[in-house]
Amino acid sequence: MRYGKEKSSDSYEYVLYVDEAGDDGLKKVRPIDPDGSSEWLCIGALLVRVNNEKSVVDWVKDIRRDIAAVQGPVLHFRDLSPTKRLRACTMVADLPARAFVVCSNKKNMRGYNNERAAERGGKQWYYNFCVRLLMERVTELCHDDSVEKYGAPRTVKVVFSKRGGHSYGQTKAYWELLKNQAAGGTTFLNKREIKHQVLRFGLVDYVPHYQDAGLQLADVIASAFFQGVDSSGKRWNPAPAQALSKVMFKKRSIVADHGVILMPSVAKAALNAEQQQLFLHYGYRFEGVGPGL
């Protein structure tokens, strides 16, 4: 297992591992279309300090040893039994790290094409936008943490799990656009902005999941949340994702919309009672349950 070769001479203070569960197809979407793509796209990430980068392999070895998942070459959430999935999440929750997840419900996006976003984010504009939501939170944390500790922003290395069909070059180019917009104060949809000071074009890598231990931990996060929201799936179970509570990023003790990001909004997502369970656990509120977030 490797960490992803650094493609830049830039130093860095943080490492972010990013993986996904589900897909970004919008032409047909389950459950509206029985033969459609997944109802959810979940992008999970684990953020560690650089002094823990070399510990990631040992963390994965410890988890695999504990749950007796040593037959295959890697830790893969979907290959685990329900008991082992829960235990793996409990162990990830105790790591000296911070986790994030974007959970995008695609029902209201079915058949939609955003030409403006496509011009800026390429053909995979929807995936890039979801990653943008993730990176806005991650870069904010890295920026604020490094300014507090060191008096100046320090950079983050980003490692993506390489999947077929994605152009990570498009994602990097999209980030450069967002960085320039943020620096110039021209960000479109500027509720939040990427903190451009902590990103470097050369500190982005994309490698196969099986080659990087950090990506296997990101897979645990993404897949646990996907299982926890995919109520129409045979393996629906929110418990593993709920067990990740301690590691999910909090701001002022709030996880909702910081470490756990629901897209679209509570009002537009139209989630059923089973899907709401996981988000209620992380502080979201739904009509009839409490005030909306």
Coordinates of C-alpha atoms in Angstrom, one line a residue:
M1 CA 0.0 0.0 0.0
R2 CA 1.2 3.5 -0.8
Y3 CA 0.2 7.0 0.1
G4 CA 0.2 8.6 -3.3
K5 CA 3.4 10.1 -4.6
E6 CA 3.7 13.8 -4.0
K7 CA 3.7 15.7 -7.3
S8 CA 4.9 19.0 -6.0
S9 CA 7.8 20.3 -4.0
D10 CA 5.2 22.2 -1.8
S11 CA 5.2 21.2 1.8
Y12 CA 1.9 20.4 3.5
E13 CA 0.4 20.1 6.9
Y14 CA -2.7 18.0 6.2
V15 CA -3.6 15.0 4.1
L16 CA -7.2 14.5 2.9
Y17 CA -8.3 11.1 1.5
V18 CA -11.5 11.1 -0.6
D19 CA -13.7 8.2 -1.8
E20 CA -17.3 7.8 -2.9
A21 CA -20.2 5.4 -2.7
G22 CA -23.0 5.5 -5.2
D23 CA -22.7 7.2 -8.6
D24 CA -23.3 10.6 -10.1
G25 CA -25.7 9.6 -12.9
L26 CA -28.8 11.8 -13.3
K27 CA -30.6 10.7 -16.4
K28 CA -32.5 8.0 -14.5
V29 CA -32.6 7.8 -10.7
R30 CA -33.9 5.2 -8.4
P31 CA -36.5 4.7 -6.9
I32 CA -38.3 6.8 -9.6
D33 CA -36.7 4.7 -12.3
P34 CA -36.3 1.0 -11.2
D35 CA -33.4 0.7 -13.7
G36 CA -31.9 4.0 -12.8
S37 CA -28.6 5.0 -11.1
S38 CA -28.3 5.1 -7.3
E39 CA -30.6 7.5 -5.4
W40 CA -27.6 8.8 -3.4
L41 CA -24.1 9.9 -4.1
C42 CA -22.0 9.9 -0.9
I43 CA -18.5 11.4 -0.9
G44 CA -16.6 10.6 2.2
A45 CA -13.2 12.0 3.4
L46 CA -10.7 11.5 6.2
L47 CA -8.4 14.4 7.1
V48 CA -5.1 13.7 9.0
R49 CA -2.1 15.8 10.0
V50 CA 1.0 15.1 8.1
N51 CA 2.7 13.6 11.2
N52 CA 0.1 10.9 11.1
E53 CA 0.4 10.2 7.3
K54 CA 2.7 7.2 7.9
S55 CA 0.5 5.8 10.6
V56 CA -2.5 5.3 8.3
V57 CA -1.2 1.9 7.1
D58 CA -0.9 0.7 10.7
W59 CA -4.4 2.0 11.4
V60 CA -5.8 -0.1 8.6
K61 CA -3.8 -3.1 9.7
D62 CA -5.1 -2.8 13.2
I63 CA -8.7 -2.6 12.0
R64 CA -8.3 -5.6 9.7
R65 CA -6.7 -7.6 12.5
D66 CA -9.3 -6.7 15.0
I67 CA -12.2 -7.7 12.8
A68 CA -10.4 -10.7 11.2
A69 CA -10.7 -9.2 7.8
V70 CA -7.3 -10.4 6.5
Q71 CA -8.2 -12.7 3.7
G72 CA -8.2 -10.2 0.9
P73 CA -5.5 -7.6 0.1
V74 CA -7.4 -4.5 1.4
L75 CA -10.1 -3.3 3.7
H76 CA -13.3 -2.9 1.8
F77 CA -16.5 -2.0 3.6
R78 CA -18.9 -3.7 1.3
D79 CA -17.1 -7.0 1.7
L80 CA -17.6 -7.0 5.5
S81 CA -20.3 -8.6 7.6
P82 CA -22.7 -6.3 9.4
T83 CA -20.9 -6.9 12.7
K84 CA -17.5 -6.2 11.2
R85 CA -18.8 -3.0 9.5
L86 CA -20.0 -1.7 12.8
R87 CA -16.8 -2.5 14.5
A88 CA -14.7 -1.0 11.7
C89 CA -16.6 2.3 12.1
T90 CA -16.2 2.3 15.8
M91 CA -12.5 2.0 15.4
V92 CA -12.3 4.7 12.7
A93 CA -14.2 7.0 15.1
D94 CA -11.3 6.7 17.6
L95 CA -8.6 7.8 15.2
P96 CA -6.8 11.1 15.6
A97 CA -8.4 12.5 12.5
R98 CA -11.5 14.4 11.2
A99 CA -14.1 12.9 8.8
F100 CA -16.5 14.6 6.4
V101 CA -19.3 13.3 4.1
V102 CA -21.5 14.9 1.5
C103 CA -24.7 12.9 1.1
S104 CA -26.5 14.0 -2.1
N105 CA -30.0 12.7 -2.8
K106 CA -30.6 12.9 -6.5
K107 CA -34.4 12.5 -6.9
N108 CA -34.9 16.2 -7.5
M109 CA -31.9 16.3 -9.9
R110 CA -33.3 13.6 -12.2
G111 CA -32.8 14.5 -15.8
Y112 CA -31.4 17.9 -14.9
N113 CA -28.5 19.5 -16.7
N114 CA -26.8 22.7 -15.5
E115 CA -25.2 24.2 -18.6
R116 CA -23.6 27.0 -16.6
A117 CA -22.0 24.6 -14.2
A118 CA -21.0 22.3 -17.1
E119 CA -19.2 25.2 -18.7
R120 CA -17.2 25.7 -15.5
G121 CA -16.9 22.2 -14.2
G122 CA -16.8 20.1 -17.3
K123 CA -19.0 17.1 -18.1
Q124 CA -18.9 15.8 -14.5
W125 CA -20.2 19.1 -13.1
Y126 CA -22.5 17.4 -10.6
Y127 CA -19.7 15.3 -9.1
N128 CA -17.4 18.4 -9.0
F129 CA -20.1 20.5 -7.3
C130 CA -20.5 17.8 -4.6
V131 CA -16.7 17.8 -4.1
R132 CA -16.8 21.6 -3.9
L133 CA -19.2 21.3 -0.9
L134 CA -16.7 19.0 0.8
M135 CA -13.7 21.1 0.1
E136 CA -15.4 24.3 1.3
R137 CA -15.6 22.7 4.8
V138 CA -12.2 20.9 4.7
T139 CA -10.3 24.0 3.6
E140 CA -12.1 26.1 6.2
L141 CA -10.9 23.7 8.9
C142 CA -7.3 23.6 7.6
H143 CA -7.2 27.3 7.2
D144 CA -8.5 28.2 10.7
D145 CA -6.5 25.4 12.4
S146 CA -3.2 26.4 10.8
V147 CA -3.7 30.1 11.4
E148 CA -4.4 29.4 15.0
K149 CA -1.5 27.0 15.5
Y150 CA 1.1 28.6 13.2
G151 CA 0.0 32.1 12.5
A152 CA -0.4 31.5 8.8
P153 CA -2.3 29.1 6.4
R154 CA -0.7 25.8 5.7
T155 CA -1.6 23.5 2.8
V156 CA -3.5 20.2 2.4
K157 CA -2.5 17.3 0.1
V158 CA -5.6 15.7 -1.4
V159 CA -5.7 12.0 -2.5
F160 CA -8.7 10.8 -4.5
S161 CA -9.7 7.2 -5.0
K162 CA -9.4 6.8 -8.7
R163 CA -12.6 5.6 -10.3
G164 CA -13.4 4.9 -14.0
G165 CA -15.4 7.6 -15.7
H166 CA -14.0 10.5 -13.7
S167 CA -11.6 13.1 -14.9
Y168 CA -9.7 14.4 -11.9
G169 CA -8.0 16.9 -14.2
Q170 CA -11.4 18.5 -14.6
T171 CA -11.9 18.6 -10.9
K172 CA -8.5 20.2 -10.4
A173 CA -9.2 22.8 -13.1
Y174 CA -12.6 23.6 -11.4
W175 CA -10.8 24.1 -8.1
E176 CA -8.4 26.5 -9.8
L177 CA -11.4 28.5 -11.1
L178 CA -13.0 28.5 -7.6
K179 CA -9.6 29.5 -6.0
N180 CA -9.3 32.4 -8.4
Q181 CA -12.9 33.5 -7.8
A182 CA -12.4 33.3 -4.0
A183 CA -9.2 35.4 -4.2
G184 CA -10.9 37.9 -6.4
G185 CA -14.2 38.0 -4.5
T186 CA -16.3 36.9 -7.4
T187 CA -17.5 33.4 -6.2
F188 CA -20.9 32.4 -7.7
L189 CA -23.1 30.8 -5.0
N190 CA -21.0 32.2 -2.2
K191 CA -22.7 31.0 0.9
R192 CA -19.3 29.4 1.5
E193 CA -16.0 29.6 -0.3
I194 CA -13.0 27.4 -0.8
K195 CA -10.1 28.8 1.3
H196 CA -7.7 29.1 -1.6
Q197 CA -4.7 29.7 0.6
V198 CA -4.5 26.1 1.6
L199 CA -4.7 24.4 -1.8
R200 CA -1.9 23.8 -4.3
F201 CA -2.5 22.4 -7.8
G202 CA 0.4 20.1 -7.5
L203 CA -0.7 18.6 -4.2
V204 CA -3.6 16.6 -5.7
D205 CA -3.3 12.9 -6.5
Y206 CA -5.6 10.1 -7.6
V207 CA -4.7 6.5 -7.1
P208 CA -6.6 3.2 -7.0
H209 CA -8.3 2.5 -3.7
Y210 CA -6.4 -0.7 -3.1
Q211 CA -3.0 1.1 -3.3
D212 CA -3.7 3.5 -0.5
A213 CA -4.6 2.8 3.1
G214 CA -6.1 6.3 3.7
L215 CA -8.5 5.8 0.8
Q216 CA -9.7 2.5 2.4
L217 CA -10.6 4.5 5.5
A218 CA -12.4 7.1 3.4
D219 CA -14.3 4.2 1.8
V220 CA -15.5 3.1 5.2
I221 CA -16.9 6.6 5.8
A222 CA -18.5 7.0 2.4
S223 CA -19.9 3.5 2.3
A224 CA -21.2 3.5 5.9
F225 CA -23.2 6.7 5.1
F226 CA -24.4 5.3 1.8
Q227 CA -25.7 2.2 3.6
G228 CA -27.3 4.4 6.2
V229 CA -29.3 6.5 3.7
D230 CA -30.0 3.9 1.0
S231 CA -33.3 2.7 2.6
S232 CA -34.4 1.0 -0.6
G233 CA -31.3 -1.2 -0.6
K234 CA -31.1 -4.7 1.0
R235 CA -28.4 -3.7 3.4
W236 CA -29.9 -0.5 4.8
N237 CA -28.6 0.1 8.3
P238 CA -27.7 3.5 9.8
A239 CA -25.9 2.1 12.8
P240 CA -22.3 1.9 11.3
A241 CA -22.5 5.6 10.2
Q242 CA -23.9 6.6 13.5
A243 CA -20.9 4.9 15.2
L244 CA -18.6 7.4 13.4
S245 CA -20.0 10.3 15.5
K246 CA -16.7 11.0 17.4
V247 CA -14.6 11.5 14.3
M248 CA -17.1 13.6 12.2
F249 CA -16.1 17.3 12.0
K250 CA -17.9 19.6 14.4
K251 CA -18.1 23.3 14.4
R252 CA -19.2 24.8 17.7
S253 CA -20.2 21.2 18.6
I254 CA -22.5 21.0 15.6
V255 CA -22.0 18.3 13.0
A256 CA -25.0 19.0 10.7
D257 CA -23.9 21.0 7.6
H258 CA -20.2 20.9 8.8
G259 CA -19.0 17.3 9.0
V260 CA -22.2 15.8 7.6
I261 CA -23.6 17.7 4.6
L262 CA -27.0 16.9 3.2
M263 CA -27.8 18.0 -0.3
P264 CA -30.4 19.3 -1.3
S265 CA -31.7 21.1 1.8
V266 CA -34.0 19.4 4.3
A267 CA -37.0 21.0 2.8
K268 CA -36.2 19.8 -0.8
A269 CA -34.7 16.4 -0.1
A270 CA -38.1 14.8 0.6
L271 CA -36.6 12.0 2.6
N272 CA -38.6 9.1 4.1
A273 CA -38.6 8.3 7.8
E274 CA -35.9 5.6 7.4
Q275 CA -33.6 8.0 5.5
Q276 CA -34.2 10.7 8.1
Q277 CA -32.9 8.6 10.9
L278 CA -29.2 9.1 10.2
F279 CA -29.5 12.9 9.6
L280 CA -31.5 13.3 12.8
H281 CA -28.7 11.5 14.6
Y282 CA -26.3 14.2 13.3
G283 CA -28.4 17.2 14.3
Y284 CA -30.7 17.8 11.3
R285 CA -34.4 18.5 11.9
F286 CA -37.3 17.7 9.7
E287 CA -40.8 19.0 9.4
G288 CA -43.0 17.4 12.1
V289 CA -39.8 16.4 14.1
G290 CA -38.4 19.8 15.0
P291 CA -37.4 23.2 13.5
G292 CA -35.6 22.9 10.1
L293 CA -31.9 23.4 9.9

